[in-house]
Coordinates of C-alpha atoms and ligand atoms in Angstrom, one line a residue:
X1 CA 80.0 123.0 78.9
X2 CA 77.1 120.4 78.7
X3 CA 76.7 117.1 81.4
X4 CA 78.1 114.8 78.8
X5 CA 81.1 116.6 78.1
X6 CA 81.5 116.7 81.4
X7 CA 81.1 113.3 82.5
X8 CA 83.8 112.3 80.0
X9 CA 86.2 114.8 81.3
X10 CA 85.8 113.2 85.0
X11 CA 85.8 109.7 83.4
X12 CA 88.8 110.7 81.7
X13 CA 90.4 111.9 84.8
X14 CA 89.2 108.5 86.8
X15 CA 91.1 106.5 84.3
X16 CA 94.1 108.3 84.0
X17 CA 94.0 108.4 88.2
X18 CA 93.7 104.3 88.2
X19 CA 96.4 104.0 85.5
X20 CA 98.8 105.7 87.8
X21 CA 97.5 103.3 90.8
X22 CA 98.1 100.6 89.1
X23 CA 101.5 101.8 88.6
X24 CA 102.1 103.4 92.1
X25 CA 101.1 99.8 93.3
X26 CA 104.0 97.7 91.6
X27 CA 106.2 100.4 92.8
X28 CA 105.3 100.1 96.7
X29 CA 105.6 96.3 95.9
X30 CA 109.5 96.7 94.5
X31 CA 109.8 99.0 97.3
X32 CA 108.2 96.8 99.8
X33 CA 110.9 93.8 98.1
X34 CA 113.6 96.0 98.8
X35 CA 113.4 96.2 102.0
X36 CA 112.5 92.1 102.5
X37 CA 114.2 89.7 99.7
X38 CA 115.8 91.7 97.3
X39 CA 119.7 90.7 96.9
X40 CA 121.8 94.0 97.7
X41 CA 123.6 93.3 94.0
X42 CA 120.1 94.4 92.6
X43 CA 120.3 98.1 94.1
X44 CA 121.5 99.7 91.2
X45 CA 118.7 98.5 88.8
X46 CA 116.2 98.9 91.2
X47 CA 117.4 102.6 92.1
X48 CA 116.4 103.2 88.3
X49 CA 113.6 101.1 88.1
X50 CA 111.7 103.1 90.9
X51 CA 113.0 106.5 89.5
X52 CA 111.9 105.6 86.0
X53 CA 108.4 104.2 87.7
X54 CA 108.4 107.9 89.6
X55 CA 109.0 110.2 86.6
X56 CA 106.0 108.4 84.5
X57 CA 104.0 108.8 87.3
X58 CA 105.0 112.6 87.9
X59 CA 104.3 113.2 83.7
X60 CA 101.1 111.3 83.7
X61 CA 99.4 113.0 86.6
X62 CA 101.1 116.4 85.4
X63 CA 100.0 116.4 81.8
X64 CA 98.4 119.9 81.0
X65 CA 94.7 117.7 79.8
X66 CA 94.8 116.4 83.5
X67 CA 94.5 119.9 84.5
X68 CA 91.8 120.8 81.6
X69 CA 89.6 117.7 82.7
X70 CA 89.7 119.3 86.3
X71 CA 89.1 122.7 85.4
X72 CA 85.6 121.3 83.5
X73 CA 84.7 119.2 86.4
X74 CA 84.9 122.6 88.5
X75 CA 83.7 124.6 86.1
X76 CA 80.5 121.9 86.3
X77 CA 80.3 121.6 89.7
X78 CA 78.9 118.0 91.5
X79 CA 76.6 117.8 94.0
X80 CA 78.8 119.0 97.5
X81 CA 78.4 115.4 99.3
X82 CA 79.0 113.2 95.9
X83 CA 82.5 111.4 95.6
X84 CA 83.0 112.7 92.3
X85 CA 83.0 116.5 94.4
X86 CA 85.5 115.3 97.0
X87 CA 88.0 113.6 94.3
X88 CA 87.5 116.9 92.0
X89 CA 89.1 118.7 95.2
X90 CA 91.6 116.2 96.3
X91 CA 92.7 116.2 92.3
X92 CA 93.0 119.5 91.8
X93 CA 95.1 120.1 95.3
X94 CA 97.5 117.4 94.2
X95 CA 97.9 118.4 90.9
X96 CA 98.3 122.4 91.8
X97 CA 101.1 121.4 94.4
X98 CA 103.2 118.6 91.7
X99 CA 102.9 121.0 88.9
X100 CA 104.5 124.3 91.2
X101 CA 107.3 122.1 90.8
X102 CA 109.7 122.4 88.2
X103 CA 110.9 118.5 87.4
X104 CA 114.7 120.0 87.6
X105 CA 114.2 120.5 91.3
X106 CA 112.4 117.1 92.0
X107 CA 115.3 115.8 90.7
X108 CA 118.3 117.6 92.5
X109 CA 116.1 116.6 95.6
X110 CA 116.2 113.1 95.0
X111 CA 119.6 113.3 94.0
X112 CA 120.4 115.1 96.9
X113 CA 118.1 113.0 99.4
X114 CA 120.5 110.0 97.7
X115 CA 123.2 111.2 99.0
X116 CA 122.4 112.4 102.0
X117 CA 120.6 109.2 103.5
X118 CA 124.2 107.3 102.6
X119 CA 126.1 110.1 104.4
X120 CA 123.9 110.3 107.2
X121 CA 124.1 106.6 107.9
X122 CA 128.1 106.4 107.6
X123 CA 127.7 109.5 110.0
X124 CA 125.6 108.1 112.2
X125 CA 128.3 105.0 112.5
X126 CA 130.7 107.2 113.6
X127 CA 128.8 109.1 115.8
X128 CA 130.6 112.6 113.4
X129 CA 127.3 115.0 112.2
X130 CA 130.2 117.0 110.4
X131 CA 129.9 114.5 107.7
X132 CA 126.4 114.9 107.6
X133 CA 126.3 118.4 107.8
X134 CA 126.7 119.8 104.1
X135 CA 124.0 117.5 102.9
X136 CA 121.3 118.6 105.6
X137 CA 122.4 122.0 104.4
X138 CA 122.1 121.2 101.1
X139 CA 118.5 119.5 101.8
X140 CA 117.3 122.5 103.7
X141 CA 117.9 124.8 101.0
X142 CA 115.8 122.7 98.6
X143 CA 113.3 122.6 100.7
X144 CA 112.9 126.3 101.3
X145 CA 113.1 126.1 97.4
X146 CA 110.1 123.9 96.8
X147 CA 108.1 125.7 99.9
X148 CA 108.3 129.1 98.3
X149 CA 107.0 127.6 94.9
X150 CA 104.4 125.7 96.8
X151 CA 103.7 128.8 98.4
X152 CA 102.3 129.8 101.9
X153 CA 100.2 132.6 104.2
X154 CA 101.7 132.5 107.3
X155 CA 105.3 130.8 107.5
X156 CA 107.6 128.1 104.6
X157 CA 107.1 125.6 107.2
X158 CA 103.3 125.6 106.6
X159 CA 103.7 124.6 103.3
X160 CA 106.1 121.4 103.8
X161 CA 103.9 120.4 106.3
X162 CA 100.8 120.6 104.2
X163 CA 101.7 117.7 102.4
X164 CA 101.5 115.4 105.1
X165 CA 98.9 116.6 107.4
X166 CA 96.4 118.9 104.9
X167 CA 95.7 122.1 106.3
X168 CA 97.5 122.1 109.0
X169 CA 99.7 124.9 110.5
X170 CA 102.9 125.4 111.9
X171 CA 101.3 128.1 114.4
X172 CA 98.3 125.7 115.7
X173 CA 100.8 123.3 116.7
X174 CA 103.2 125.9 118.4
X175 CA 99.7 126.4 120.8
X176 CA 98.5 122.6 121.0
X177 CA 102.6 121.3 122.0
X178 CA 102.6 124.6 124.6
X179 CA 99.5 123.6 126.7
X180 CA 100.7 119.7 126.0
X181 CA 104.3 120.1 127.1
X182 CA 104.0 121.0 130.6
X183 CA 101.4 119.2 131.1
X184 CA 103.1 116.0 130.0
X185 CA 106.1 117.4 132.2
X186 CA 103.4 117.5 135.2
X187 CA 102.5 113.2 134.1
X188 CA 106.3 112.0 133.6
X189 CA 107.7 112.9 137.3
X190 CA 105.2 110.6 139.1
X191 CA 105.0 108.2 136.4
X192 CA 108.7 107.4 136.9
X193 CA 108.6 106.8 140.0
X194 CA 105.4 104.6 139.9
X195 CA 108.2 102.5 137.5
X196 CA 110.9 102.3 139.9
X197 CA 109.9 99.3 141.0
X198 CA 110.0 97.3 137.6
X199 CA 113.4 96.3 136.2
X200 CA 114.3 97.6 132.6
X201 CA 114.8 93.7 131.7
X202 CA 111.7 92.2 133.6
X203 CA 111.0 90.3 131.0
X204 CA 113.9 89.3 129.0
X205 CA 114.0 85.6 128.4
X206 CA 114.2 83.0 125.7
X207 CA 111.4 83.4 123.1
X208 CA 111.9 81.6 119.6
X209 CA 111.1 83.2 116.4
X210 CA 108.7 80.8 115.7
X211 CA 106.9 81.0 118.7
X212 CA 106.6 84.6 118.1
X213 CA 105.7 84.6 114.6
X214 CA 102.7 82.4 115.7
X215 CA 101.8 84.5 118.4
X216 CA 101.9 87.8 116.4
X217 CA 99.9 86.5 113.8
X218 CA 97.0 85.1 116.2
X219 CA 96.6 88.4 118.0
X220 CA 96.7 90.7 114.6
X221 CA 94.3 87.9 113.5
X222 CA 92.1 88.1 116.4
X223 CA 91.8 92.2 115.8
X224 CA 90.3 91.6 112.4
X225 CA 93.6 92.1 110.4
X226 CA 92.8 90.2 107.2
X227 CA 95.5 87.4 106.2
X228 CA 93.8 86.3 102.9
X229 CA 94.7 90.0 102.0
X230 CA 97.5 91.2 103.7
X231 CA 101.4 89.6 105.3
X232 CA 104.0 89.6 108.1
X233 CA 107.5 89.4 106.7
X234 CA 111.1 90.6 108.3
X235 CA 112.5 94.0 107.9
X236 CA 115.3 95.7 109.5
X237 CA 112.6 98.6 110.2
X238 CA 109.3 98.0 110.6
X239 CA 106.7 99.2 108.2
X240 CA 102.9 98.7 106.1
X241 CA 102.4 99.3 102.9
X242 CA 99.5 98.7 101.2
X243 CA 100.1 97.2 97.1
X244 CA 96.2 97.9 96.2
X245 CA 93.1 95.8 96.7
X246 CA 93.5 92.9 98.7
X247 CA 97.1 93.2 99.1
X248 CA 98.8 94.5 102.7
X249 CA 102.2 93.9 103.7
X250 CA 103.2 94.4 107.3
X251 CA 107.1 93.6 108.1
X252 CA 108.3 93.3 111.8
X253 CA 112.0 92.4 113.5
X254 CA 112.9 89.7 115.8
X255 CA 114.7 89.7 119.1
X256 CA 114.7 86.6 120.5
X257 CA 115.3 87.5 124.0
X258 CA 112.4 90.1 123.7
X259 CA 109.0 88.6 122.0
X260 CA 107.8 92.6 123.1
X261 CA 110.0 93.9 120.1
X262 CA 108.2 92.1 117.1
X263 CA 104.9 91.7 119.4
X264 CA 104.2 95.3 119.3
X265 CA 105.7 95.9 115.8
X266 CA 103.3 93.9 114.6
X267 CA 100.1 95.5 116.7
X268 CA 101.0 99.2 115.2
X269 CA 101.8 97.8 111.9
X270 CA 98.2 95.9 111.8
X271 CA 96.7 99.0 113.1
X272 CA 97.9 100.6 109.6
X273 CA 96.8 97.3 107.9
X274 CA 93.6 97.3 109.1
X275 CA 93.2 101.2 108.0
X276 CA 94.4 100.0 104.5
X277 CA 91.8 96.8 104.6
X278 CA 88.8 99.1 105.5
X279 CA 89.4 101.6 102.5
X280 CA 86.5 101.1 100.1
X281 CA 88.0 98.9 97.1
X282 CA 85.5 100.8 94.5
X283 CA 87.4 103.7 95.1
X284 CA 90.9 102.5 94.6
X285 CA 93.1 105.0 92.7
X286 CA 91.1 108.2 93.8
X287 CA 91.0 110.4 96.8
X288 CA 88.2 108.6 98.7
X289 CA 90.4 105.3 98.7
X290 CA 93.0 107.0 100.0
X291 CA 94.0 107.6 103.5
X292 CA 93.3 111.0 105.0
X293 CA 96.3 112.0 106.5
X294 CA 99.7 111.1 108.4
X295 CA 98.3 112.1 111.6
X296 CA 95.1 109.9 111.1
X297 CA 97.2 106.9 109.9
X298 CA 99.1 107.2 112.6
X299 CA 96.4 107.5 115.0
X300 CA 95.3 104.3 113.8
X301 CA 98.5 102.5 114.9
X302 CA 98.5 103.7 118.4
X303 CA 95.2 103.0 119.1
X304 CA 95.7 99.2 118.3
X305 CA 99.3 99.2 120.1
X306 CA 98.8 101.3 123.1
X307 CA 95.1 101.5 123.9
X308 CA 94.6 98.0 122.9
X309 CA 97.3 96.4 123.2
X310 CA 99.1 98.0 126.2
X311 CA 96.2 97.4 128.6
X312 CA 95.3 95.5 131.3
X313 CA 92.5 94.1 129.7
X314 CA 94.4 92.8 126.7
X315 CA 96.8 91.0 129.2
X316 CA 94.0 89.5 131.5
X317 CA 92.7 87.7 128.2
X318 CA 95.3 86.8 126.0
X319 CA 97.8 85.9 128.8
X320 CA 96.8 82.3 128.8
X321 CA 97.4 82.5 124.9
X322 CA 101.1 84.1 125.7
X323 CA 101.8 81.2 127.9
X324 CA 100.8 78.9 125.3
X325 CA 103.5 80.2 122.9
X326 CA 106.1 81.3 125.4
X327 CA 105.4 78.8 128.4
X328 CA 107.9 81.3 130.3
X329 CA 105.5 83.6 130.7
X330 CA 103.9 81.5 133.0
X331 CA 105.8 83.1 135.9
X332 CA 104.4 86.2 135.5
X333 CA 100.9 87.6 136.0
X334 CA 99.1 89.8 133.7
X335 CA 99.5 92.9 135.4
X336 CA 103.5 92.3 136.2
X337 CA 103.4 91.9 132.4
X338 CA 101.5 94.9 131.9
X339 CA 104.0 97.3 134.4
X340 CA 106.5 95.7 132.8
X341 CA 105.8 96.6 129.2
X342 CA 104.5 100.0 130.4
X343 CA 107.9 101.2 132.5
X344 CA 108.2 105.1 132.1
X345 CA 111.6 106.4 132.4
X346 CA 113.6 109.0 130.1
X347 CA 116.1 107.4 127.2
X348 CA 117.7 108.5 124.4
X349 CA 115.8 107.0 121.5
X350 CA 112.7 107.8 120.0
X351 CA 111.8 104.9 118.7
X352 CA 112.4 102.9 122.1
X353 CA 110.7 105.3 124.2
X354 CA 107.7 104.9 126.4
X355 CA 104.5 106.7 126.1
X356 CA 104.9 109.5 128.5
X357 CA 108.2 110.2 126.9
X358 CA 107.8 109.8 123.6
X359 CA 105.5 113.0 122.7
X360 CA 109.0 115.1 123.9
X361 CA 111.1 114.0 122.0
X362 CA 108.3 115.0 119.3
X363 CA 108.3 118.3 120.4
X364 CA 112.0 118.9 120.4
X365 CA 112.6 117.7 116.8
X366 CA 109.2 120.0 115.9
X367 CA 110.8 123.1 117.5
X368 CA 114.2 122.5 115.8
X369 CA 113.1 121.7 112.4
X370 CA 110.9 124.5 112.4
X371 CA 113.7 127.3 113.7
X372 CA 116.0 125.4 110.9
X373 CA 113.5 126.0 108.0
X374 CA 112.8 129.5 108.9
X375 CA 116.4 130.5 109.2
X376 CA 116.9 130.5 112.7
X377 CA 119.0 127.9 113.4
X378 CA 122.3 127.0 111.2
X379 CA 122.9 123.6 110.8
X380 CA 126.1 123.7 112.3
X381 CA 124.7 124.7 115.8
X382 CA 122.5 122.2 115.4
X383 CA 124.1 119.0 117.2
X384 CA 124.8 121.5 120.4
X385 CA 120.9 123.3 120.4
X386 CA 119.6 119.4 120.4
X387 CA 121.8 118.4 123.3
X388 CA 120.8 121.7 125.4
X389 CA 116.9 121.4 124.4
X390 CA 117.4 117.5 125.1
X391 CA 118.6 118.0 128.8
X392 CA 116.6 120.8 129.5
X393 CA 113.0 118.0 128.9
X394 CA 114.4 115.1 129.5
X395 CA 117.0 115.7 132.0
X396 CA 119.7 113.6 130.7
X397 CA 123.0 114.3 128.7
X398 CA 123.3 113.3 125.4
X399 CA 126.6 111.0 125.4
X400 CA 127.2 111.6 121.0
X401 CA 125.6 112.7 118.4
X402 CA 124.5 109.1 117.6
X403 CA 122.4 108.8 120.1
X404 CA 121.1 112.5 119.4
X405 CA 120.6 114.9 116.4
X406 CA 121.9 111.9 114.1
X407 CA 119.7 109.2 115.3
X408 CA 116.7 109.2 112.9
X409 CA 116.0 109.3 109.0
X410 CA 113.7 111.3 108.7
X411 CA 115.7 114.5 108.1
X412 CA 118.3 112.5 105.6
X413 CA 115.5 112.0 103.3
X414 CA 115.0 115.9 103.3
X415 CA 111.4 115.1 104.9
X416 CA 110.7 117.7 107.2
X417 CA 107.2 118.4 108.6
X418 CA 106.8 114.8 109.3
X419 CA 107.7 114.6 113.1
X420 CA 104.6 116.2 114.5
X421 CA 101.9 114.1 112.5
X422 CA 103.5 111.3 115.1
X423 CA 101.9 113.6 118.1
X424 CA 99.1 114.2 116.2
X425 CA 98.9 110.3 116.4
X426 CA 98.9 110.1 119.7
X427 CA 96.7 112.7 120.1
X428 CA 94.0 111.7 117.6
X429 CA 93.9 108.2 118.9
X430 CA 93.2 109.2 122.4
X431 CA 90.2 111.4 121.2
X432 CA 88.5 108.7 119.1
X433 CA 88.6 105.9 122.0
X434 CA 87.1 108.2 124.0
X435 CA 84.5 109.2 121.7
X436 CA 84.1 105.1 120.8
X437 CA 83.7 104.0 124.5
X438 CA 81.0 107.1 125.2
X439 CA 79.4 105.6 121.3
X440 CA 79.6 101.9 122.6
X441 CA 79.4 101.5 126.7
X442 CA 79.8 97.9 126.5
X443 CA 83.3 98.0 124.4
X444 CA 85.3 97.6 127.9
X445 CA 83.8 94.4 128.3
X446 CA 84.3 93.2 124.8
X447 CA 87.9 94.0 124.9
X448 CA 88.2 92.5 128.0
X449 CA 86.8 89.4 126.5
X450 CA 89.1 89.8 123.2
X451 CA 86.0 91.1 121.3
X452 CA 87.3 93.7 118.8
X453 CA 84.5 93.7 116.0
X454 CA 82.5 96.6 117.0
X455 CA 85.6 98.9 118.0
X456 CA 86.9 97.7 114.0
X457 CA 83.3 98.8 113.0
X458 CA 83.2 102.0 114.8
X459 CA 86.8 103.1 113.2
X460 CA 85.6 101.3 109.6
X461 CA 82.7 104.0 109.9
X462 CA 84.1 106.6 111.2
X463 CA 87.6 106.9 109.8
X464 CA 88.4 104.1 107.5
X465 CA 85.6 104.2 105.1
X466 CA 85.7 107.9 104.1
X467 CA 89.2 107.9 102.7
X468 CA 89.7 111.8 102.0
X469 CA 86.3 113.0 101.4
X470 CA 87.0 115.2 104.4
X471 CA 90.5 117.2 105.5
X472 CA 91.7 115.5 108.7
X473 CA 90.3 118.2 111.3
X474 CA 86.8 117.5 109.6
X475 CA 87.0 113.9 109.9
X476 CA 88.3 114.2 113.9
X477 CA 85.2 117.1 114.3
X478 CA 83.0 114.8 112.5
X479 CA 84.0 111.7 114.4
X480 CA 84.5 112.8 118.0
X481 CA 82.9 116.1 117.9
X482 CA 85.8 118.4 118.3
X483 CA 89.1 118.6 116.6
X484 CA 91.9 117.5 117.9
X485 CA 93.2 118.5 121.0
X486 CA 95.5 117.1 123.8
X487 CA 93.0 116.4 126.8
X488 CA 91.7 113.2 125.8
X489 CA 94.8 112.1 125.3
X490 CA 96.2 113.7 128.9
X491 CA 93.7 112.2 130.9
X492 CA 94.4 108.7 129.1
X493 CA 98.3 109.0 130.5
X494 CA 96.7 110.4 133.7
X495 CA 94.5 107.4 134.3
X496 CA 97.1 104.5 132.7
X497 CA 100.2 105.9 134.7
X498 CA 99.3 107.8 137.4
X499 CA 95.9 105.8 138.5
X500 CA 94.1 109.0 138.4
Ligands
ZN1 ZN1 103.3 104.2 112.4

C-alpha cells in the first residue's frame, strides 16, 4: 500500500473518530443535564435519547472500514514517537475490545445495569441486600460473559479491569495492597490518637450558600481552573465532565452547616477540570486528547484536594480569604482548621472517610470483587464476608447493610474493576508531588504564598499534555522515574499524620 493511500485511510479514521466526539460530547452534556436541571418527567425520553446516542456511537466506531483503515495504518507503520503512531494503537485497542462484543450482550447489560441501579437504591433504603441480590448476580454473570470474550492471560478480572486502568493486573495489585495494607495499619493507630483531641464537629457552624459558592470559586480560580471554559453547578453527587473544547462542568453539594463539604468537592472536582483544561485541543476526538487512565485522573484530584488543599500551607494563606467569606472562621487559627479537617478516625463510609482510612475500605471492596468475579464468593455470602473483612481492618461492626456492602454504586452499575484505580489515585498523586518538589525546590514557598502556576505547569507537562500517547505505568515511569508504588505515598501520611 502506497503513503497516499495511506494517509487517507488515517484521515479517514481521524474524521470518523471526531464525528463520534462530537457526538459523545452532546451526550456527556444531556448526561451532565440530568444530573443538574433536567425535570424528573423527562427521564423516559432522555433514557432513549442517550441509548439511541450510544448505539450510533457503538455502529460508527465498530463499522468493519474502521477496522480496514487501522489495519492499513499498521500495515504502514508511523514513525514510533508521531501521534498518528500512538492513536493507531489506542484505535486499534478500542476497537478490538468494542467489537469482541456481540451488541446483544451490551444490551442485556444495560438493560440489566437498569434495573439493577433502581433495585439497589430501593435496597439500600431499606437497608435489605436480598432485594439487590438477584440483580448483582445477574450482573456478575454478564460480566464474566463479556471478560471471557474480551479475553485474558492470567485471571477474568484482568480483563474488566483493563478497561479502566490499561495494562494493569489483578495480581500486581494483590502485591502493591499487601505491602500497603499493614503498613497503612502501622499509620492509622497513632494517627487516631493524634485526633483525639479534635471534635468530629469542630467546625460546624453557619456558612451560607452563597458565601460558599464565592469562596469555592475563588480558590479553584486561584489554582488555574479556567471559568471562561469550564462551571460549578449543584448535584446530588459530585462530579466533572468535560463536553469538548472549552467546555468543563464541575458540580458540587451544599451543607450549610459545613462549607468543608462543597469546599473540598469542588478542589477534587477542579483537580479533574484542570486535567480536562490542559488536554491539547488539536487533538480532541483521538487518543492523545484523551485522558490516560482512571488511576491518573484520579491522581489528579487528590493531589489538588489533599496535598494542596489539605495542608498547612494552604490554610496559613487563604485563611484570611475564609474569614472574609465566613467571618466565623475568625475564631479559629489555621492549624486548628487544618486538625480539624484532617481528623483520622475509622467510619463506615467511603466517601466520608479520612485519608488514612480511606485506602481500606479500597482494599476490602478490591479483595471482594475480585473473589466474586472469580467464583469464590457467592453473592449471597456476600453482606456477611463484608461485615467480617470490615471489622477485622477497621475494627468496628457494621450496624446494616446500608451502611455496608449496599452503600455505593458502583457495583449496581455492573462496574467492577473500578474501586482500585481510586488507590491508584492516591498512590499516583503522592509519587508525582514528590517528584514535582525534588523538580522545583522552591514550590513550598509558592504554595505557601498561593502560587500554583509552576506546579499546574509541571502536571500540564508531565501528565496533562500527553493524553494517552503512553499506558499509565509509562507515563508515572516517565514522569517520576518509577512506576507506581506505595512509599511516596506512605511517607506523605507518615509525615502529615504522624509528624514523622
Ligand atoms: Zn474523583
Amino acid at each position: 500500500m502506497n503513503d497516499s493511500t495511506t494517509l487517507a485511510a488515517y484521515e479517514k479514521l481521524h474524521a470518523r473518530a471526531k464525528e463520534i466526539a462530537l457526538v459523545e460530547g452532546a451526550t456527556a452534556l444531556l448526561n451532565w443535564d440530568e444530573e443538574t436541571f433536567m425535570p424528573r418527567g423527562a427521564l423516559p425520553f432522555r433514557a432513549e435519547q442517550l441509548a439511541f446516542f450510544s448505539g450510533w456511537t457503538h455502529r460508527q466506531f465498530t463499522a468493519p472500514e474502521v477496522g480496514d483503515w487501522i489495519k492499513a495504518c499498521e500495515d504502514h507503520g508511523f514513525a514510533p514517537d508521531s501521534a498518528e503512531s500512538a492513536n493507531t494503537r489506542e484505535w486499534r485497542r478500542s476497537y478490538d475490545r468494542a467489537t469482541k462484543l456481540p451488541s446483544e450482550l451490551v444490551e442485556e447489560f444495560n438493560r440489566t445495569a437498569t434495573l439493577a441501579r433502581d433495585a439497589w437504591a430501593e435496597a439500600r433504603k431499606r437497608s435489605e441486600f436480598v432485594h439487590f441480590q438477584p440483580h448483582l448476580e445477574k450482573l456478575l454473570q454478564l460480566n464474566r460473559q463479556m471478560a471471557d470474550k474480551w479475553g485474558y492471560v492470567e485471571c477474568r478480572y484482568d480483563a474488566l479491569l483493563d478497561g479502566r486502568e490499561r495494562g494493569a493486573l489483578a495480581s500486581e495489585l494483590k502485591t502493591l495492597f499487601a505491602e500497603f495494607r499493614p503498613a497503612l495499619v502501622s499509620v492509622l493507630g497513632p494517627a487516631v490518637e493524634r485526633s483525639r483531641s479534635v471534635s468530629e464537629n469542630f467546625l460546624e457552624a453557619d456558612y451560607p450558600i452563597a458565601a460558599q459558592q464565592a469562596f469555592n470559586r475563588e480558590v479553584a480560580e486561584a489554582i488555574g481552573f479556567d471559568f471562561n471554559a469550564g462551571r460549578i453547578d449543584t448535584a446530588t453527587h459530585p462530579f466533572c465532565t468535560g463536553l469538548g473544547p472549552g467546555d468543563t462542568r464541575m458540580t458540587t453539594r451544599y451543607n450549610e452547616r459545613d462549607f468543608t463539604e462543597s469546599f473540598y468537592g469542588v478542589l477534587h472536582e477542579a483537580g479533574h477540570g484542570l486535567y480536562d483544561q490542559g488536554l491539547k485541543v488539536e487533538h480532541h476526538g483521538t487518543p492523545l486528547g484523551s485522558a490516560c487512565s482512571m488511576g491518573i485522573h484520579e491522581s489528579q484530584s487528590r493531589l489538588w484536594e489533599n496535598h494542596v488543599g489539605r495542608s498547612v500551607a494552604f490554610w496559613e494563606h487563604w485563611h484570611p480569604r475564609a474569614c472574609h467569606h465566613f467571618p466565623t472562621l475568625k475564631k479559629f487559627s489555621p492549624e486548628q482548621i487544618v486538625r480539624a479537617i484532617n481528623r483520622v478516625a475509622p467510619s463506615f463510609i467511603r466517601v466520608e472517610a479520612d485519608q488514612v482510612t480511606y485506602d481500606l475500605h479500597i482494599i476490602l471492596r478490591f479483595e471482594l470483587e475480585l473473589k466474586l468475579i472469580e467464583g469464590d464468593l457467592k453473592v449471597a455470602d456476600l453482606p456477611a464476608m463484608w461485615n467480617e473483612e470490615f471489622e477485622k481492618m477497621l475494627g468496628l461492626k457494621v450496624p446494616d447493610d446500608a451502611r455496608g456492602c449496599l452503600q455505593d454504586t458502583h457495583w449496581s452499575l455492573g462496574a467492577f474493576g473500578y474501586f482500585p484505580t481510586y488507590t491508584l489515585g492516591n498512590l499516583n498523586a503522592s509519587q508525582l508531588m514528590q517528584r514535582a518538589t525534588q523538580d522545583s525546590p522552591q514550590l513550598e514557598t509558592e504554595l505557601r504564598a498561593g502560587r500554583y502556576a509552576n506546579l499546574l505547569g509541571w502536571l500540564r507537562e508531565k501528565v496533562h499534555v500527553p493524553g494517552q500517547r503512553h499506558a499509565p505505568q509509562e507515563l508515572m515511569r516517565r514522569a517520576t522515574g518509577q512506576a507506581t508504588h506505595s512509599e511516596p505515598h506512605l511517607a506523605y501520611l507518615r509525615r502529615k499524620f504522624l509528624g514523622a
